[in-house]
Every structure is written in structure tokens, then in C-alpha cells.
Amino acid sequence: MKARHQRLLLIGTSLAVLGIGAALALTAFRQNLVFFFTPSQVTAGQAPRAGIFRIGGLVEPGSVRRQADGVTVVFVVSDHARKIQVQYRGALPDLFKEGRGAVVQGRLTEGQLFVAQQVLAKHDENYMPAEAAYALQQGQAQGQASMRTLAGVER
């Protein structure tokens, strides 16, 4: 076999291996991809009926009920427009409370019951790290100073 044919064979084999590796990576990525929907989108039928996805919103006050087995919890997640009833079996996170934000991952059953596999509690929507709050305050102060300068120029 000539050197030219060996190089072509090496390049062809390398491209085939690279293509197979890319296909396997994309397949794994697609299987682990989880989309987020609001309760309004779920009730409108925009969420997948067979797959796993996430819904998020506020846990309705007074909706958290523990079942007799002591492990199963049923609660309602709302986006102020629509509500979805969620059933979860397991320990809830420490930040999980009524009236607070939560994101749940699982499947939707035929009766519009969302069976969660995972519950993620969110911090208060107003929470902001100290560094970000300071940067925003500084940006706001600079914006007000430049507005005063512009107002002085226009006079």
C-alpha cells in the first residue's frame, strides 16, 4: 500500500471515529435534556405528555398535605394563573415552604397530576448576593449622575 493510500485510510478512519463519537455525545445530551414549563404552559398542552420535564412556580399556601405513609407529599404549584397538583415521594429540601418558589422535575399523568422525582426549592426572588446588589447600586448612582450632567448641558 502506498503512503498516499495509508494517509487517506488514516484520515477516513479518523473522520469515522470522530463522527461516531459526536453522534454518541449528542444522543447522551438529548437524553439528559430537561425542559422547563410553567403551570400555564402545562395546562395549555405545551409540555410533553410522555417525557420528563420541570415545572416551576409558587407552592400554594395551605396546599401541602402529607399522606398516611409519612413519605409521600402532595402540594400545588401555581404561576398565579394556573395550578398543577404535584405528588412527591421522599424528603423535601429545607428551603421548601408554602408561598415560596419551587421547581419540580418529573412526569405528568393522565389526570393532570404531576409525579415528581425531584423537588428543588428556590430562594426568595428578591434575594441577591451582596456583590451584585453593590454593583447595581453603583450603576444606578452613575446613571443618575450622568442624567444630571445631561440635564445641565441641555439648559
PDB file of C-alpha atoms in Angstrom:
ATOM      1  CA  MET A   1       0.000   0.000   0.000  1.00  0.00           C
ATOM      2  CA  LYS A   2       1.354   3.389  -0.969  1.00  0.00           C
ATOM      3  CA  ALA A   3       1.929   6.171   1.564  1.00  0.00           C
ATOM      4  CA  ARG A   4      -0.818   8.239  -0.060  1.00  0.00           C
ATOM      5  CA  HIS A   5      -3.379   5.450   0.387  1.00  0.00           C
ATOM      6  CA  GLN A   6      -2.297   4.952   4.006  1.00  0.00           C
ATOM      7  CA  ARG A   7      -2.849   8.657   4.731  1.00  0.00           C
ATOM      8  CA  LEU A   8      -6.289   8.593   3.091  1.00  0.00           C
ATOM      9  CA  LEU A   9      -7.206   5.492   5.091  1.00  0.00           C
ATOM     10  CA  LEU A  10      -5.998   7.156   8.315  1.00  0.00           C
ATOM     11  CA  ILE A  11      -7.956  10.348   7.575  1.00  0.00           C
ATOM     12  CA  GLY A  12     -11.083   8.369   6.662  1.00  0.00           C
ATOM     13  CA  THR A  13     -10.858   6.254   9.800  1.00  0.00           C
ATOM     14  CA  SER A  14     -10.268   9.339  11.961  1.00  0.00           C
ATOM     15  CA  LEU A  15     -13.322  11.075  10.477  1.00  0.00           C
ATOM     16  CA  ALA A  16     -15.472   7.980  11.038  1.00  0.00           C
ATOM     17  CA  VAL A  17     -14.370   7.682  14.683  1.00  0.00           C
ATOM     18  CA  LEU A  18     -14.940  11.403  15.226  1.00  0.00           C
ATOM     19  CA  GLY A  19     -18.424  11.164  13.664  1.00  0.00           C
ATOM     20  CA  ILE A  20     -19.383   8.198  15.842  1.00  0.00           C
ATOM     21  CA  GLY A  21     -18.102   9.996  18.951  1.00  0.00           C
ATOM     22  CA  ALA A  22     -20.095  13.127  18.085  1.00  0.00           C
ATOM     23  CA  ALA A  23     -23.247  11.063  17.478  1.00  0.00           C
ATOM     24  CA  LEU A  24     -22.879   9.311  20.843  1.00  0.00           C
ATOM     25  CA  ALA A  25     -22.307  12.628  22.647  1.00  0.00           C
ATOM     26  CA  LEU A  26     -25.364  14.223  21.022  1.00  0.00           C
ATOM     27  CA  THR A  27     -27.516  11.200  21.878  1.00  0.00           C
ATOM     28  CA  ALA A  28     -26.434  11.336  25.528  1.00  0.00           C
ATOM     29  CA  PHE A  29     -27.064  15.097  25.612  1.00  0.00           C
ATOM     30  CA  ARG A  30     -30.560  14.696  24.146  1.00  0.00           C
ATOM     31  CA  GLN A  31     -31.462  12.016  26.702  1.00  0.00           C
ATOM     32  CA  ASN A  32     -30.386  14.226  29.626  1.00  0.00           C
ATOM     33  CA  LEU A  33     -32.051  17.402  28.338  1.00  0.00           C
ATOM     34  CA  VAL A  34     -34.898  18.517  30.609  1.00  0.00           C
ATOM     35  CA  PHE A  35     -37.156  21.418  29.619  1.00  0.00           C
ATOM     36  CA  PHE A  36     -38.834  23.894  31.984  1.00  0.00           C
ATOM     37  CA  PHE A  37     -42.539  24.821  31.748  1.00  0.00           C
ATOM     38  CA  THR A  38     -44.881  26.982  33.791  1.00  0.00           C
ATOM     39  CA  PRO A  39     -48.205  25.598  35.067  1.00  0.00           C
ATOM     40  CA  SER A  40     -49.985  27.702  32.418  1.00  0.00           C
ATOM     41  CA  GLN A  41     -47.954  26.076  29.650  1.00  0.00           C
ATOM     42  CA  VAL A  42     -48.602  22.604  31.073  1.00  0.00           C
ATOM     43  CA  THR A  43     -52.380  23.109  31.206  1.00  0.00           C
ATOM     44  CA  ALA A  44     -52.289  24.559  27.678  1.00  0.00           C
ATOM     45  CA  GLY A  45     -50.777  21.274  26.462  1.00  0.00           C
ATOM     46  CA  GLN A  46     -47.349  22.670  25.547  1.00  0.00           C
ATOM     47  CA  ALA A  47     -45.484  20.220  27.797  1.00  0.00           C
ATOM     48  CA  PRO A  48     -44.587  16.705  26.624  1.00  0.00           C
ATOM     49  CA  ARG A  49     -47.077  14.036  27.679  1.00  0.00           C
ATOM     50  CA  ALA A  50     -44.599  11.179  27.834  1.00  0.00           C
ATOM     51  CA  GLY A  51     -41.277  12.727  28.799  1.00  0.00           C
ATOM     52  CA  ILE A  52     -39.647  14.123  31.891  1.00  0.00           C
ATOM     53  CA  PHE A  53     -39.723  17.900  32.314  1.00  0.00           C
ATOM     54  CA  ARG A  54     -39.676  20.572  35.008  1.00  0.00           C
ATOM     55  CA  ILE A  55     -42.399  22.892  36.191  1.00  0.00           C
ATOM     56  CA  GLY A  56     -41.876  25.848  38.462  1.00  0.00           C
ATOM     57  CA  GLY A  57     -43.872  28.367  40.394  1.00  0.00           C
ATOM     58  CA  LEU A  58     -45.018  29.167  43.901  1.00  0.00           C
ATOM     59  CA  VAL A  59     -46.179  26.498  46.324  1.00  0.00           C
ATOM     60  CA  GLU A  60     -49.782  27.425  47.121  1.00  0.00           C
ATOM     61  CA  PRO A  61     -50.322  28.308  50.807  1.00  0.00           C
ATOM     62  CA  GLY A  62     -52.330  25.605  52.591  1.00  0.00           C
ATOM     63  CA  SER A  63     -51.841  23.046  49.823  1.00  0.00           C
ATOM     64  CA  VAL A  64     -49.091  20.880  51.347  1.00  0.00           C
ATOM     65  CA  ARG A  65     -50.553  17.589  52.602  1.00  0.00           C
ATOM     66  CA  ARG A  66     -48.574  14.610  53.877  1.00  0.00           C
ATOM     67  CA  GLN A  67     -50.008  11.197  53.135  1.00  0.00           C
ATOM     68  CA  ALA A  68     -50.530   8.483  55.757  1.00  0.00           C
ATOM     69  CA  ASP A  69     -47.320   6.664  54.746  1.00  0.00           C
ATOM     70  CA  GLY A  70     -45.290   9.646  56.025  1.00  0.00           C
ATOM     71  CA  VAL A  71     -43.132   9.795  52.905  1.00  0.00           C
ATOM     72  CA  THR A  72     -45.495  10.998  50.178  1.00  0.00           C
ATOM     73  CA  VAL A  73     -46.345  14.708  49.953  1.00  0.00           C
ATOM     74  CA  VAL A  74     -48.985  16.314  47.739  1.00  0.00           C
ATOM     75  CA  PHE A  75     -48.952  20.055  47.047  1.00  0.00           C
ATOM     76  CA  VAL A  76     -49.977  22.595  44.413  1.00  0.00           C
ATOM     77  CA  VAL A  77     -47.602  24.670  42.286  1.00  0.00           C
ATOM     78  CA  SER A  78     -49.055  27.843  40.769  1.00  0.00           C
ATOM     79  CA  ASP A  79     -47.946  30.671  38.495  1.00  0.00           C
ATOM     80  CA  HIS A  80     -50.885  32.842  39.679  1.00  0.00           C
ATOM     81  CA  ALA A  81     -52.800  31.923  36.524  1.00  0.00           C
ATOM     82  CA  ARG A  82     -52.962  28.109  36.604  1.00  0.00           C
ATOM     83  CA  LYS A  83     -52.309  25.403  39.199  1.00  0.00           C
ATOM     84  CA  ILE A  84     -50.763  21.943  38.956  1.00  0.00           C
ATOM     85  CA  GLN A  85     -51.079  19.314  41.675  1.00  0.00           C
ATOM     86  CA  VAL A  86     -47.758  17.625  42.439  1.00  0.00           C
ATOM     87  CA  GLN A  87     -47.101  14.334  44.210  1.00  0.00           C
ATOM     88  CA  TYR A  88     -43.619  13.664  45.557  1.00  0.00           C
ATOM     89  CA  ARG A  89     -42.283  10.678  47.461  1.00  0.00           C
ATOM     90  CA  GLY A  90     -39.196  11.462  49.523  1.00  0.00           C
ATOM     91  CA  ALA A  91     -37.606  14.066  51.761  1.00  0.00           C
ATOM     92  CA  LEU A  92     -38.308  17.674  50.836  1.00  0.00           C
ATOM     93  CA  PRO A  93     -35.471  20.238  50.793  1.00  0.00           C
ATOM     94  CA  ASP A  94     -35.060  22.512  53.820  1.00  0.00           C
ATOM     95  CA  LEU A  95     -35.985  25.633  51.822  1.00  0.00           C
ATOM     96  CA  PHE A  96     -39.303  24.115  50.693  1.00  0.00           C
ATOM     97  CA  LYS A  97     -42.168  26.115  52.208  1.00  0.00           C
ATOM     98  CA  GLU A  98     -45.657  27.231  51.303  1.00  0.00           C
ATOM     99  CA  GLY A  99     -45.721  30.544  49.475  1.00  0.00           C
ATOM    100  CA  ARG A 100     -42.147  30.088  48.217  1.00  0.00           C
ATOM    101  CA  GLY A 101     -40.820  29.193  44.811  1.00  0.00           C
ATOM    102  CA  ALA A 102     -40.145  25.592  43.827  1.00  0.00           C
ATOM    103  CA  VAL A 103     -39.076  23.710  40.722  1.00  0.00           C
ATOM    104  CA  VAL A 104     -40.135  20.075  40.394  1.00  0.00           C
ATOM    105  CA  GLN A 105     -38.935  17.512  37.874  1.00  0.00           C
ATOM    106  CA  GLY A 106     -40.991  14.522  36.842  1.00  0.00           C
ATOM    107  CA  ARG A 107     -43.811  13.303  34.597  1.00  0.00           C
ATOM    108  CA  LEU A 108     -47.392  14.319  34.002  1.00  0.00           C
ATOM    109  CA  THR A 109     -50.032  11.596  34.431  1.00  0.00           C
ATOM    110  CA  GLU A 110     -53.289  11.312  32.521  1.00  0.00           C
ATOM    111  CA  GLY A 111     -55.280  13.033  35.269  1.00  0.00           C
ATOM    112  CA  GLN A 112     -53.121  16.203  35.255  1.00  0.00           C
ATOM    113  CA  LEU A 113     -51.233  15.018  38.341  1.00  0.00           C
ATOM    114  CA  PHE A 114     -47.522  15.749  38.182  1.00  0.00           C
ATOM    115  CA  VAL A 115     -45.497  12.937  39.773  1.00  0.00           C
ATOM    116  CA  ALA A 116     -42.204  14.497  40.809  1.00  0.00           C
ATOM    117  CA  GLN A 117     -38.898  12.664  41.006  1.00  0.00           C
ATOM    118  CA  GLN A 118     -37.026  15.691  42.336  1.00  0.00           C
ATOM    119  CA  VAL A 119     -38.021  18.880  44.177  1.00  0.00           C
ATOM    120  CA  LEU A 120     -35.785  21.946  44.121  1.00  0.00           C
ATOM    121  CA  ALA A 121     -36.668  24.804  46.460  1.00  0.00           C
ATOM    122  CA  LYS A 122     -35.747  28.303  45.349  1.00  0.00           C
ATOM    123  CA  HIS A 123     -34.560  31.251  47.374  1.00  0.00           C
ATOM    124  CA  ASP A 124     -36.779  34.297  47.572  1.00  0.00           C
ATOM    125  CA  GLU A 125     -36.985  36.003  44.175  1.00  0.00           C
ATOM    126  CA  ASN A 126     -35.720  39.215  45.817  1.00  0.00           C
ATOM    127  CA  TYR A 127     -32.542  37.518  47.057  1.00  0.00           C
ATOM    128  CA  MET A 128     -29.377  38.960  45.587  1.00  0.00           C
ATOM    129  CA  PRO A 129     -25.730  38.411  46.510  1.00  0.00           C
ATOM    130  CA  ALA A 130     -24.115  41.402  48.258  1.00  0.00           C
ATOM    131  CA  GLU A 131     -21.649  41.935  45.397  1.00  0.00           C
ATOM    132  CA  ALA A 132     -24.438  42.110  42.806  1.00  0.00           C
ATOM    133  CA  ALA A 133     -26.514  44.485  44.953  1.00  0.00           C
ATOM    134  CA  TYR A 134     -23.476  46.758  45.402  1.00  0.00           C
ATOM    135  CA  ALA A 135     -22.765  46.740  41.650  1.00  0.00           C
ATOM    136  CA  LEU A 136     -26.381  47.639  40.891  1.00  0.00           C
ATOM    137  CA  GLN A 137     -26.315  50.479  43.415  1.00  0.00           C
ATOM    138  CA  GLN A 138     -23.104  51.799  41.877  1.00  0.00           C
ATOM    139  CA  GLY A 139     -24.542  51.539  38.368  1.00  0.00           C
ATOM    140  CA  GLN A 140     -27.702  53.332  39.441  1.00  0.00           C
ATOM    141  CA  ALA A 141     -25.688  56.127  41.101  1.00  0.00           C
ATOM    142  CA  GLN A 142     -23.583  56.554  37.966  1.00  0.00           C
ATOM    143  CA  GLY A 143     -26.721  56.638  35.813  1.00  0.00           C
ATOM    144  CA  GLN A 144     -28.260  59.378  37.977  1.00  0.00           C
ATOM    145  CA  ALA A 145     -25.036  61.417  37.854  1.00  0.00           C
ATOM    146  CA  SER A 146     -24.897  61.215  34.070  1.00  0.00           C
ATOM    147  CA  MET A 147     -28.571  62.237  33.838  1.00  0.00           C
ATOM    148  CA  ARG A 148     -27.820  65.326  35.981  1.00  0.00           C
ATOM    149  CA  THR A 149     -24.902  66.173  33.692  1.00  0.00           C
ATOM    150  CA  LEU A 150     -27.089  65.835  30.601  1.00  0.00           C
ATOM    151  CA  ALA A 151     -29.777  67.988  32.176  1.00  0.00           C
ATOM    152  CA  GLY A 152     -27.166  70.685  32.879  1.00  0.00           C
ATOM    153  CA  VAL A 153     -25.922  70.579  29.270  1.00  0.00           C
ATOM    154  CA  GLU A 154     -29.426  70.976  27.843  1.00  0.00           C
ATOM    155  CA  ARG A 155     -30.025  74.203  29.773  1.00  0.00           C
TER     156      ARG A 155
END
